[in-house]
Coordinates of C-alpha atoms and ligand atoms in Angstrom, one line a residue:
M1 CA 0.0 0.0 0.0
G2 CA 1.4 3.5 -0.9
S3 CA 2.1 6.0 1.8
K4 CA -0.6 8.4 0.5
N5 CA -3.2 5.7 0.8
K6 CA -2.0 4.9 4.3
L7 CA -2.2 8.5 5.4
R8 CA -5.8 8.7 4.0
R9 CA -6.7 5.7 6.1
F10 CA -5.1 7.1 9.2
R11 CA -7.1 10.3 8.7
E12 CA -10.3 8.4 8.3
N13 CA -9.6 6.2 11.3
E14 CA -9.3 9.5 13.4
A15 CA -12.9 10.4 12.3
F16 CA -14.4 6.9 12.7
E17 CA -16.4 6.6 15.9
N18 CA -15.8 2.9 16.1
V19 CA -11.9 3.3 16.1
I20 CA -10.1 3.9 19.4
Q21 CA -6.5 4.9 19.5
P22 CA -5.3 5.4 23.1
S23 CA -2.0 7.1 23.6
R24 CA 0.9 5.1 25.0
E25 CA 1.2 7.6 27.8
E26 CA -2.3 7.3 29.1
L27 CA -2.0 3.5 29.0
E28 CA 1.4 3.4 30.7
R29 CA 0.0 5.7 33.5
D30 CA -2.9 3.3 33.7
Q31 CA -5.3 6.3 33.0
F32 CA -7.2 5.0 30.0
S33 CA -10.8 6.2 30.4
L34 CA -12.6 3.2 29.0
K35 CA -10.8 0.7 31.2
G36 CA -13.5 -1.1 33.2
K37 CA -16.3 0.9 31.4
W38 CA -16.4 -0.5 27.9
K39 CA -19.9 -1.8 28.3
Q40 CA -21.5 1.3 29.9
E41 CA -19.6 4.0 28.1
F42 CA -18.7 2.7 24.8
F43 CA -21.2 0.0 23.7
K44 CA -24.0 1.3 26.0
N45 CA -25.3 -2.2 26.7
D46 CA -24.5 -5.1 29.1
N47 CA -23.5 -7.7 26.4
P48 CA -20.4 -9.9 26.6
I49 CA -17.1 -8.6 25.2
V50 CA -15.1 -10.6 22.7
L51 CA -11.6 -9.6 21.5
E52 CA -9.7 -10.5 18.4
L53 CA -6.0 -10.0 19.0
G54 CA -3.9 -9.2 15.9
C55 CA -7.0 -8.7 13.9
G56 CA -5.3 -7.5 10.6
K57 CA -8.1 -6.3 8.3
G58 CA -10.7 -7.3 10.9
E59 CA -12.4 -10.1 9.0
Y60 CA -12.9 -12.3 12.1
T61 CA -14.2 -9.5 14.2
I62 CA -16.7 -8.6 11.4
G63 CA -17.6 -12.3 10.8
L64 CA -18.2 -13.0 14.4
S65 CA -20.3 -9.9 14.9
K66 CA -22.6 -11.0 12.1
Q67 CA -23.0 -14.4 13.7
D68 CA -23.9 -13.0 17.1
A69 CA -25.5 -9.6 17.4
A70 CA -25.9 -10.1 21.2
K71 CA -22.1 -9.7 21.9
N72 CA -19.7 -6.8 21.5
F73 CA -16.6 -7.4 19.4
I74 CA -13.3 -5.5 19.5
G75 CA -10.5 -6.1 16.9
I76 CA -7.1 -5.1 18.1
D77 CA -4.0 -4.4 16.0
I78 CA -1.1 -2.0 16.0
K79 CA -1.5 -1.5 12.2
G80 CA -4.3 1.0 11.8
A81 CA -4.1 1.0 8.0
R82 CA -5.1 -2.7 8.0
F83 CA -8.1 -2.6 10.4
W84 CA -9.3 0.5 8.5
R85 CA -11.0 -2.0 6.2
G86 CA -13.0 -3.7 9.1
A87 CA -13.9 -0.3 10.6
K88 CA -15.2 1.0 7.3
T89 CA -17.2 -2.2 6.7
A90 CA -18.7 -1.9 10.2
I91 CA -19.7 1.7 9.6
E92 CA -21.1 1.0 6.1
G93 CA -23.1 -1.9 7.5
D94 CA -24.2 0.0 10.6
F95 CA -22.8 -2.8 12.9
K96 CA -23.1 -1.1 16.4
N97 CA -21.5 -4.1 18.2
V98 CA -18.0 -3.6 16.6
A99 CA -15.0 -1.5 17.5
F100 CA -11.3 -1.5 16.5
L101 CA -8.5 -0.6 18.8
R102 CA -5.0 0.5 17.8
T103 CA -2.5 -0.7 20.4
Q104 CA 0.2 -3.1 21.3
I105 CA -1.3 -6.3 22.7
E106 CA 1.4 -6.1 25.4
L107 CA -0.6 -3.3 27.0
I108 CA -3.9 -5.1 27.0
D109 CA -4.1 -5.1 30.9
C110 CA -4.1 -1.3 30.8
I111 CA -7.0 -1.3 28.4
F112 CA -9.4 -3.8 30.0
A113 CA -10.1 -4.2 33.8
E114 CA -10.0 -7.5 35.6
N115 CA -12.8 -9.8 34.5
E116 CA -14.0 -7.3 31.9
V117 CA -13.7 -9.7 28.8
D118 CA -15.6 -12.9 28.0
E119 CA -13.7 -14.4 25.1
I120 CA -10.5 -13.9 23.1
W121 CA -9.7 -15.0 19.5
I122 CA -6.2 -15.1 18.3
T123 CA -6.3 -15.6 14.5
F124 CA -3.2 -16.5 12.4
P125 CA -0.7 -14.9 14.7
D126 CA 2.9 -14.6 13.6
P127 CA 4.4 -17.8 15.1
Q128 CA 7.7 -15.9 16.1
I129 CA 9.7 -19.1 15.6
K130 CA 13.2 -17.8 16.4
Y131 CA 14.2 -18.1 20.0
K132 CA 14.9 -14.4 20.3
R133 CA 11.3 -13.7 19.2
T134 CA 9.6 -15.9 21.9
K135 CA 8.6 -12.8 23.9
H136 CA 6.4 -11.7 21.0
R137 CA 4.6 -15.0 20.7
L138 CA 1.0 -14.3 21.6
T139 CA 0.4 -17.5 23.5
N140 CA 3.6 -17.4 25.7
T141 CA 3.2 -17.6 29.5
K142 CA 3.4 -13.8 30.0
F143 CA 0.6 -13.1 27.5
L144 CA -1.6 -15.9 29.0
Q145 CA -1.3 -14.3 32.4
K146 CA -2.4 -10.9 30.9
Y147 CA -5.4 -12.6 29.2
K148 CA -6.2 -14.4 32.5
Y149 CA -6.4 -11.0 34.3
I150 CA -8.8 -9.4 31.8
L151 CA -10.9 -12.6 31.2
K152 CA -13.8 -13.7 33.4
P153 CA -13.0 -16.9 35.3
E154 CA -14.9 -19.0 32.7
G155 CA -13.6 -16.9 29.8
L156 CA -12.5 -18.7 26.6
V157 CA -9.4 -18.3 24.4
N158 CA -9.5 -19.5 20.8
L159 CA -6.4 -20.0 18.7
K160 CA -6.7 -20.5 15.0
T161 CA -3.5 -20.9 13.0
D162 CA -1.9 -22.5 10.0
S163 CA 1.4 -22.8 11.9
E164 CA 2.1 -26.4 13.2
F165 CA 4.8 -24.8 15.3
M166 CA 2.3 -22.4 17.0
H167 CA -0.3 -25.1 17.4
G168 CA 2.2 -27.6 19.0
Y169 CA 4.0 -24.9 21.1
T170 CA 0.6 -23.7 22.5
L171 CA -0.7 -27.3 23.2
G172 CA 2.5 -28.2 25.0
L173 CA 2.4 -25.0 27.1
L174 CA -1.2 -25.5 28.0
H175 CA -0.6 -29.1 29.1
G176 CA 2.6 -28.1 31.0
E177 CA 0.9 -25.3 32.9
G178 CA -2.3 -27.2 33.6
H179 CA -4.7 -25.1 31.7
E180 CA -8.0 -26.5 30.5
I181 CA -8.0 -27.6 26.8
I182 CA -11.7 -27.7 25.6
Y183 CA -11.1 -28.5 22.0
A184 CA -8.1 -29.1 19.8
H185 CA -7.8 -30.2 16.2
H186 CA -4.9 -30.1 13.7
D187 CA -7.0 -29.9 10.5
I188 CA -10.4 -28.3 11.1
Y189 CA -11.8 -28.8 7.7
K190 CA -11.4 -32.5 8.0
N191 CA -13.4 -32.7 11.2
E192 CA -17.1 -32.7 11.0
Y193 CA -17.4 -31.5 14.6
S194 CA -15.5 -28.2 14.1
P195 CA -17.5 -25.3 15.4
K196 CA -19.2 -23.0 12.9
A197 CA -17.4 -20.0 14.2
V198 CA -14.2 -21.7 13.2
T199 CA -15.0 -23.0 9.7
E200 CA -17.4 -20.4 8.4
I201 CA -15.2 -17.3 8.8
Q202 CA -12.0 -17.1 6.8
T203 CA -9.4 -14.3 7.0
F204 CA -7.1 -12.9 4.3
Y205 CA -4.2 -15.0 5.5
E206 CA -6.3 -18.1 5.9
K207 CA -7.5 -18.0 2.3
Q208 CA -3.9 -17.8 1.1
Y209 CA -2.9 -20.8 3.3
L210 CA -5.9 -22.8 2.1
N211 CA -4.9 -22.1 -1.5
Q212 CA -1.5 -23.6 -0.7
G213 CA -3.2 -26.7 0.7
K214 CA -2.1 -26.1 4.3
P215 CA -4.2 -27.6 7.1
I216 CA -5.7 -25.1 9.5
T217 CA -5.5 -25.9 13.3
Y218 CA -7.7 -24.8 16.2
I219 CA -7.5 -24.9 20.0
Q220 CA -10.1 -23.6 22.5
F221 CA -9.0 -23.3 26.1
R222 CA -9.4 -21.8 29.5
I223 CA -6.5 -20.3 31.5
K224 CA -6.4 -21.7 35.0
Ligands
LIG1 C1 -0.2 -12.5 10.4 S1 -1.2 -11.2 10.7 C2 -2.8 -11.9 10.9 C3 -3.9 -10.9 10.6 C4 -5.4 -11.5 10.7 N1 -5.7 -12.1 12.0 C5 -5.6 -12.5 9.6 O1 -5.8 -13.7 9.9 O2 -5.7 -12.1 8.4 C6 -0.8 -10.8 12.4 C7 -1.3 -9.4 12.8 O3 -1.1 -9.2 14.2 C8 -0.6 -7.9 14.4 N2 0.3 -8.0 15.7 C9 1.3 -8.8 15.9 N3 1.8 -8.7 17.1 C10 1.1 -7.6 17.7 C11 1.2 -6.9 18.9 N4 2.1 -7.3 19.8 N5 0.4 -5.9 19.2 C12 -0.6 -5.5 18.2 N6 -0.7 -6.1 17.0 C13 0.1 -7.2 16.7 C14 0.1 -7.5 13.2 O4 0.2 -6.1 13.0 C15 -0.7 -8.2 12.1 O5 -1.7 -7.4 11.6

């Protein structure tokens, strides 16, 4: 994407009422005004909150919001020019239960209060295979502890990926740390019991992987 196009998207994001871009300073000082108040002050309802971490263009956030109008969905990514697509689709379709948030996922516990979130989706994350990159892997112990803090005790985490490495790493970690694995499959389109939310929504990256004949994996779990 050219820089002119990116700038136009950044400007539009500023004006979109479904896009939130907290400053790093307010997050680091733990002074973000919506923390603990997402339902009352942003969505103005009492419906459950579902997050998509690393949402890219926001296809999962949009797809899930169409499947379940009785929940609030927030797509999170550091790349605003990407989720501009999802934000624009939500505005054009008048989806009131969708928002996009530009931030580092590392700061998630400054954005949501304890027990504020009902469910998390992690869709096609970069597997960060190199040892030096482990700290950026979205299912490492440190991230899981942050998710545990913002999630309700029964809250669910869903990981959908084409990366055998990410699938295996996460399963091993979940077993090792004693978390509850609710569902795990290494090839969701070859399993008739795969949930609809997993097979009926396909992201930009997923379509590329499917064209290459790669299996898509899925794990649903609770952090103990
Ligand atoms: C491989 S893409 C997947 C995008 C989308 N989920 C899909 O399936 O098409 C990973 C996305 O996660 C975002 N991301 C990775 N690490 C992040 C972090 N620590 N904080 C915020 N966004 C992050 C990237 O900007 C990128 O858009």
